mmCIF file of C-alpha atoms in Angstrom:
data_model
loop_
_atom_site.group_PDB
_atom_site.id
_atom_site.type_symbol
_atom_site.label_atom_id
_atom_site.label_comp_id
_atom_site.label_asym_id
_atom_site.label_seq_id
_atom_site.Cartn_x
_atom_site.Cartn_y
_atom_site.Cartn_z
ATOM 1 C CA UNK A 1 -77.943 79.924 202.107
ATOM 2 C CA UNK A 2 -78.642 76.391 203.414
ATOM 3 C CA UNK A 3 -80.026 75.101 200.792
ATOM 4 C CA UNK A 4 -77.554 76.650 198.199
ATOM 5 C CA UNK A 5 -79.517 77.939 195.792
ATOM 6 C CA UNK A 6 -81.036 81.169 194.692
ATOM 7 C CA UNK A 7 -81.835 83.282 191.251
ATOM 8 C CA UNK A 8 -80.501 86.025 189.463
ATOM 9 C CA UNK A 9 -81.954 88.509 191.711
ATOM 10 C CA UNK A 10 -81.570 87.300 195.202
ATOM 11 C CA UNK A 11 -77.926 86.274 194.877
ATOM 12 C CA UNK A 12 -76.488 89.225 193.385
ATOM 13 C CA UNK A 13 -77.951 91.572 196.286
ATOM 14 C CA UNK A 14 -76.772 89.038 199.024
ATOM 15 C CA UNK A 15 -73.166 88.800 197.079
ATOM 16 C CA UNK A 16 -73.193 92.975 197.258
ATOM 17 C CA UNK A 17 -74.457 92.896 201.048
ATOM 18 C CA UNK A 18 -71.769 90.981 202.278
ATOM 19 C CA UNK A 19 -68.763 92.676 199.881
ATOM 20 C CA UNK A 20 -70.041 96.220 200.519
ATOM 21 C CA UNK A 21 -69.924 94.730 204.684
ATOM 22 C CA UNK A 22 -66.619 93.254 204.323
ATOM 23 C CA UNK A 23 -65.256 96.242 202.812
ATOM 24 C CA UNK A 24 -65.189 95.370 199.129
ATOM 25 C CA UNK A 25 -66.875 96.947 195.917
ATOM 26 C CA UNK A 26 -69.603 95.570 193.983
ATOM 27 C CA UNK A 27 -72.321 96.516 191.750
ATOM 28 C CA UNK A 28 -75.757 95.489 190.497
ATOM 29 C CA UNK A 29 -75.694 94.785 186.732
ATOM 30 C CA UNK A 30 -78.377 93.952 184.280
ATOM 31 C CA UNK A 31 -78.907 92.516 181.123
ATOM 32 C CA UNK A 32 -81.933 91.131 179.782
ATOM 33 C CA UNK A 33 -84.347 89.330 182.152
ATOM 34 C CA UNK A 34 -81.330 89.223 184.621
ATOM 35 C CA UNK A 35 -79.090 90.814 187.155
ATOM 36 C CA UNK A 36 -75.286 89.746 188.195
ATOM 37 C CA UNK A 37 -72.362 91.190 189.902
ATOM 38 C CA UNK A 38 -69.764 93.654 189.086
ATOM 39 C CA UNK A 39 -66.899 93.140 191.304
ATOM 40 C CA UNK A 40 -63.926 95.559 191.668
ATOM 41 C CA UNK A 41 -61.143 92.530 191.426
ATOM 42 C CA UNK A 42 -57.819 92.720 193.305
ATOM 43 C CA UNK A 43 -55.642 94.544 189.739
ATOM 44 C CA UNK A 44 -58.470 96.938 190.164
ATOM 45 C CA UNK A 45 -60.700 96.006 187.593
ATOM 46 C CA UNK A 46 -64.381 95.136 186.962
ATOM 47 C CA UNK A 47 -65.068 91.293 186.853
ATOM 48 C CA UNK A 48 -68.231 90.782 186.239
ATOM 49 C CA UNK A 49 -69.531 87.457 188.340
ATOM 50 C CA UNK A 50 -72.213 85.516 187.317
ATOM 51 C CA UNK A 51 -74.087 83.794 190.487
ATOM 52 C CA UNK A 52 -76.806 81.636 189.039
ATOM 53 C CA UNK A 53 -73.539 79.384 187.912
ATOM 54 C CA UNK A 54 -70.705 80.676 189.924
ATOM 55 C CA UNK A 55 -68.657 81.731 186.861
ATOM 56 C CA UNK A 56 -66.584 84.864 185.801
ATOM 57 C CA UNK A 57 -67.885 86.271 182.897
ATOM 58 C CA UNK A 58 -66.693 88.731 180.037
ATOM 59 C CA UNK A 59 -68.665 91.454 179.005
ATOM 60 C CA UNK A 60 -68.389 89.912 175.199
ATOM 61 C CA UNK A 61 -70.426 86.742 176.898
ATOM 62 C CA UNK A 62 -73.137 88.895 178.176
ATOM 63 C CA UNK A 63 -73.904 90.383 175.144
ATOM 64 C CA UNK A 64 -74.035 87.205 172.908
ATOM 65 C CA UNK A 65 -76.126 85.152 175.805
ATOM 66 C CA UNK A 66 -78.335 87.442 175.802
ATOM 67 C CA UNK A 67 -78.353 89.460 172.271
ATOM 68 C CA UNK A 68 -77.794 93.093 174.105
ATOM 69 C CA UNK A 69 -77.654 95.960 171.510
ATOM 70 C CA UNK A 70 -74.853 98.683 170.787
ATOM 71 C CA UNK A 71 -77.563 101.140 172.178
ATOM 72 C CA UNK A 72 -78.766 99.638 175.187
ATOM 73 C CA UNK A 73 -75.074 99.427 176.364
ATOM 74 C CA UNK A 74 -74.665 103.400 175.220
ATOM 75 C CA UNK A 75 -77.364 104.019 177.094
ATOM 76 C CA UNK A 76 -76.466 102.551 180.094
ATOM 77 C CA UNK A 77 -79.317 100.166 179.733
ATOM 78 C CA UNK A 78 -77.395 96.992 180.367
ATOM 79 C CA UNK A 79 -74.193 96.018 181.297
ATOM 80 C CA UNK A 80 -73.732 98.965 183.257
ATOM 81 C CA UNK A 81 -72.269 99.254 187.337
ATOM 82 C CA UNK A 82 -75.436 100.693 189.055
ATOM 83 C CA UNK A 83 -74.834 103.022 191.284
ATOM 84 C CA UNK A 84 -76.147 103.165 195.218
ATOM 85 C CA UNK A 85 -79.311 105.318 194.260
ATOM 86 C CA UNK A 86 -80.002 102.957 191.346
ATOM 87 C CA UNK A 87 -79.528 99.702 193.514
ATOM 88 C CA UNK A 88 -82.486 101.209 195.920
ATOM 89 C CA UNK A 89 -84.870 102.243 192.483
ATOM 90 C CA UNK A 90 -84.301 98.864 191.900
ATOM 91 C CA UNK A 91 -85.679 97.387 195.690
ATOM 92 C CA UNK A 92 -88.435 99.895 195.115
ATOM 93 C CA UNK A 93 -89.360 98.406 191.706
ATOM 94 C CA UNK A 94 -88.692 95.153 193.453
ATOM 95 C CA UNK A 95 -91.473 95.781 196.107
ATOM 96 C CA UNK A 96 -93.685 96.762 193.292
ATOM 97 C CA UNK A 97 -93.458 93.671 191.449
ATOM 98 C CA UNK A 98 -93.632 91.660 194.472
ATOM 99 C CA UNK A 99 -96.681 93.530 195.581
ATOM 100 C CA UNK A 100 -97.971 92.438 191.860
ATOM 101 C CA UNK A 101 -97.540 89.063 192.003
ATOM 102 C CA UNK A 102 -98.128 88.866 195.963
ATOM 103 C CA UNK A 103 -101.582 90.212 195.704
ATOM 104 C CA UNK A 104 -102.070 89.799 192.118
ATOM 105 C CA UNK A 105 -103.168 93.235 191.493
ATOM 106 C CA UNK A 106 -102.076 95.905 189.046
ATOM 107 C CA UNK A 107 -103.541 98.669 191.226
ATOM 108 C CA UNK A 108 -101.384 101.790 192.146
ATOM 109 C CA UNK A 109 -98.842 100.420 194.432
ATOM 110 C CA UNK A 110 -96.686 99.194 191.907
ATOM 111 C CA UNK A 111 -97.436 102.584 189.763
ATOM 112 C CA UNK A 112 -96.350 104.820 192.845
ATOM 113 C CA UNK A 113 -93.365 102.459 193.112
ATOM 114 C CA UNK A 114 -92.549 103.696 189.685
ATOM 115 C CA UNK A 115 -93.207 106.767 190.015
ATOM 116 C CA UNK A 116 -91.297 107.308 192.958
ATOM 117 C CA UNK A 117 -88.017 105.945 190.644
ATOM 118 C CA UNK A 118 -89.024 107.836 187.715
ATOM 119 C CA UNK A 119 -89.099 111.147 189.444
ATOM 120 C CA UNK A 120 -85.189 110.879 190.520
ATOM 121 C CA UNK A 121 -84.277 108.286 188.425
ATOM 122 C CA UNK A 122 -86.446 109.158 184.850
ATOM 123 C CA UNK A 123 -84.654 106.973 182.618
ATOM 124 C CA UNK A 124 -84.157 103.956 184.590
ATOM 125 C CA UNK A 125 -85.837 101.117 182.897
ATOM 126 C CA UNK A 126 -86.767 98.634 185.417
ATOM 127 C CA UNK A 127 -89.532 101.524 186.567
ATOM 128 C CA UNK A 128 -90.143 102.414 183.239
ATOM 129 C CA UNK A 129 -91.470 98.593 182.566
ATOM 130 C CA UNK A 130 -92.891 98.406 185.848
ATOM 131 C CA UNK A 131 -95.352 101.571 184.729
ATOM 132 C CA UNK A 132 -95.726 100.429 181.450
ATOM 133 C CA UNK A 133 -96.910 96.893 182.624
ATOM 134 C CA UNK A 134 -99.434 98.368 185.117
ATOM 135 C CA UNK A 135 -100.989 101.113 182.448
ATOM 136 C CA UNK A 136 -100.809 98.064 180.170
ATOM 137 C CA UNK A 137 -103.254 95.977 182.542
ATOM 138 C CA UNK A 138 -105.160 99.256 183.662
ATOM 139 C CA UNK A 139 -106.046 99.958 179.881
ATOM 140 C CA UNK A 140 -106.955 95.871 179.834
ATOM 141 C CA UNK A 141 -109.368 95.989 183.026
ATOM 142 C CA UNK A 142 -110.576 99.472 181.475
ATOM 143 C CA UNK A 143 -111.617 97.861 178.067
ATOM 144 C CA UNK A 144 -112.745 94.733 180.032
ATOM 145 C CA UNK A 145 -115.716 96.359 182.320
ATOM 146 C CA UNK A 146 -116.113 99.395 179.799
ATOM 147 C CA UNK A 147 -115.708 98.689 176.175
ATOM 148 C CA UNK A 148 -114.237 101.260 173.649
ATOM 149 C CA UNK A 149 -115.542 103.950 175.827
ATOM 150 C CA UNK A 150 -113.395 106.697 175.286
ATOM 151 C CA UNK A 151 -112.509 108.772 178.840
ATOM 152 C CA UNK A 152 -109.866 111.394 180.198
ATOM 153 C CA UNK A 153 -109.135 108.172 182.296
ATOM 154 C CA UNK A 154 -108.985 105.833 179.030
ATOM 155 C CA UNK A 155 -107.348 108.343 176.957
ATOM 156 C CA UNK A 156 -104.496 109.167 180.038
ATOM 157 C CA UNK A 157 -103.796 105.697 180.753
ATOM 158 C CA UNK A 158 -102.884 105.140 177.053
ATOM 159 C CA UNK A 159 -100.780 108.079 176.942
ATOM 160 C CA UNK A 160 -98.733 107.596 179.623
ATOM 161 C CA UNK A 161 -98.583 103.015 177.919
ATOM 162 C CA UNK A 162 -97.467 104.715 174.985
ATOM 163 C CA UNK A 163 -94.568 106.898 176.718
ATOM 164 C CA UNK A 164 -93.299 104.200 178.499
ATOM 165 C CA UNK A 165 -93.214 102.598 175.547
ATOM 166 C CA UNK A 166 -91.547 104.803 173.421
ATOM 167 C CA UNK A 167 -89.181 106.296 176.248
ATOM 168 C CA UNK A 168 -87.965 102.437 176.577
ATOM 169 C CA UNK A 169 -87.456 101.866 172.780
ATOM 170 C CA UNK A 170 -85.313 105.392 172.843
ATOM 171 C CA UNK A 171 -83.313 103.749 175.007
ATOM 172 C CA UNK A 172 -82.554 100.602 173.340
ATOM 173 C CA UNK A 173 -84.137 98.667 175.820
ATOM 174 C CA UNK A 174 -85.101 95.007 175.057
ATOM 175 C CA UNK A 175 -86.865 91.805 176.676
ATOM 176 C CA UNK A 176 -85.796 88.161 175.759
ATOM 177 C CA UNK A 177 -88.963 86.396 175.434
ATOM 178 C CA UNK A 178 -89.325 83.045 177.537
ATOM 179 C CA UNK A 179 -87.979 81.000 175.089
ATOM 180 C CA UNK A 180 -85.333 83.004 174.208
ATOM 181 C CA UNK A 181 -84.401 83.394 177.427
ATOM 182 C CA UNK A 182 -84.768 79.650 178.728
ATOM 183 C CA UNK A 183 -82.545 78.802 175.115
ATOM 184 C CA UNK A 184 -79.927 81.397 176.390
ATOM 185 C CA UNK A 185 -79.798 79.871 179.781
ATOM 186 C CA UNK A 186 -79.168 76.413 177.920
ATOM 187 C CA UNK A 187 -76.504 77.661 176.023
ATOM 188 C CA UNK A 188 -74.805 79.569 179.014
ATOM 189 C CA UNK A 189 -74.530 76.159 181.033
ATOM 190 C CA UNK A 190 -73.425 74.439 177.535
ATOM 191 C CA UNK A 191 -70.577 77.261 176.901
ATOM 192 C CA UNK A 192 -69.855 76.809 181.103
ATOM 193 C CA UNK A 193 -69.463 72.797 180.542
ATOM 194 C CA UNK A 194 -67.247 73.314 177.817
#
């Protein structure tokens, strides 16, 4: 807070701890590659705020910044209020990827993070990625040391890569590449200028 700045992941959960403490309601929202705020405004109405640039956005703005699909918003995939239990799978998944990148290791931390989600939670797609990234870099270690050595281990691992894979696609569920994503962040502070 004293330096004023943040990113889409640590603003929106301070924002939410200090509503939910003052007595307010607000919501964790995603959409590709990002998470904001859904505020219950005073006519009683979701507002959905945007912290990375301190604007109000409309749902219609979401979707074209960051090309969500019909399917992904049916599915509750994106755009979507997340409830109390799905605000802590997401911390869990959180710990998991910090773990990752902390100790940069795909080892089974991060899995059981997942795991942990997936068991109450089996659709929610931040675990789902989070166990299809660490399968993906299991099967790439495997294949690294081993070869095309085919094991109940190998065989498993690519299983379980290929249902998270196709579990997410049911879904709808997409990824912005970097450069799509850093050319929807331009065009977001371009529309904001405006």
């Amino acid at each position: 807070m004293d330096t004023h700045t943040g990113q889409c992941a640590s603003l929106p959960l301070y924002y939410k701890i200090l509503c939910d403490e003052l007595g307010g309601q607000s919501c964790l929202a995603f959409a590709p590659k990002h998470v904001y705020v859904k505020h219950i405004g005073e006519d009683g109405k979701w507002v959905n705020i945007e912290l990375t640039n301190g604007h109000f956005v409309r749902d219609e703005w979401m979707i074209q910044t960051h090309g969500i699909s019909t399917e992904a918003i049916r599915n509750g995939v994106f755009l979507t209020a997340l409830s109390d239990k799905e605000t802590v799978a997401f911390m869990i998944t959180q710990l998991g990827k910090a773990y990752q990148q902390k100790y940069n290791s795909w080892d089974y931390f991060p899995l059981r993070c997942a795991e942990e989600v997936l068991k109450v939670l089996p659709n929610f797609c931040d675990a789902l990625v989070l166990k299809f990234c660490v399968h993906q870099q299991l099967g790439f270690d495997y294949l690294n040391k081993y070869g095309q050595v085919r094991t109940h281990y190998s065989d498993y691992n690519y299983s379980e890569f290929q249902r998270m894979m196709n579990t997410l696609d049911s879904l709808g569920y997409s990824q912005q590449t970097d450069e799509e994503y850093r050319q929807s962040v331009e065009k977001a502070l371009k529309d904001i200028e405006n």
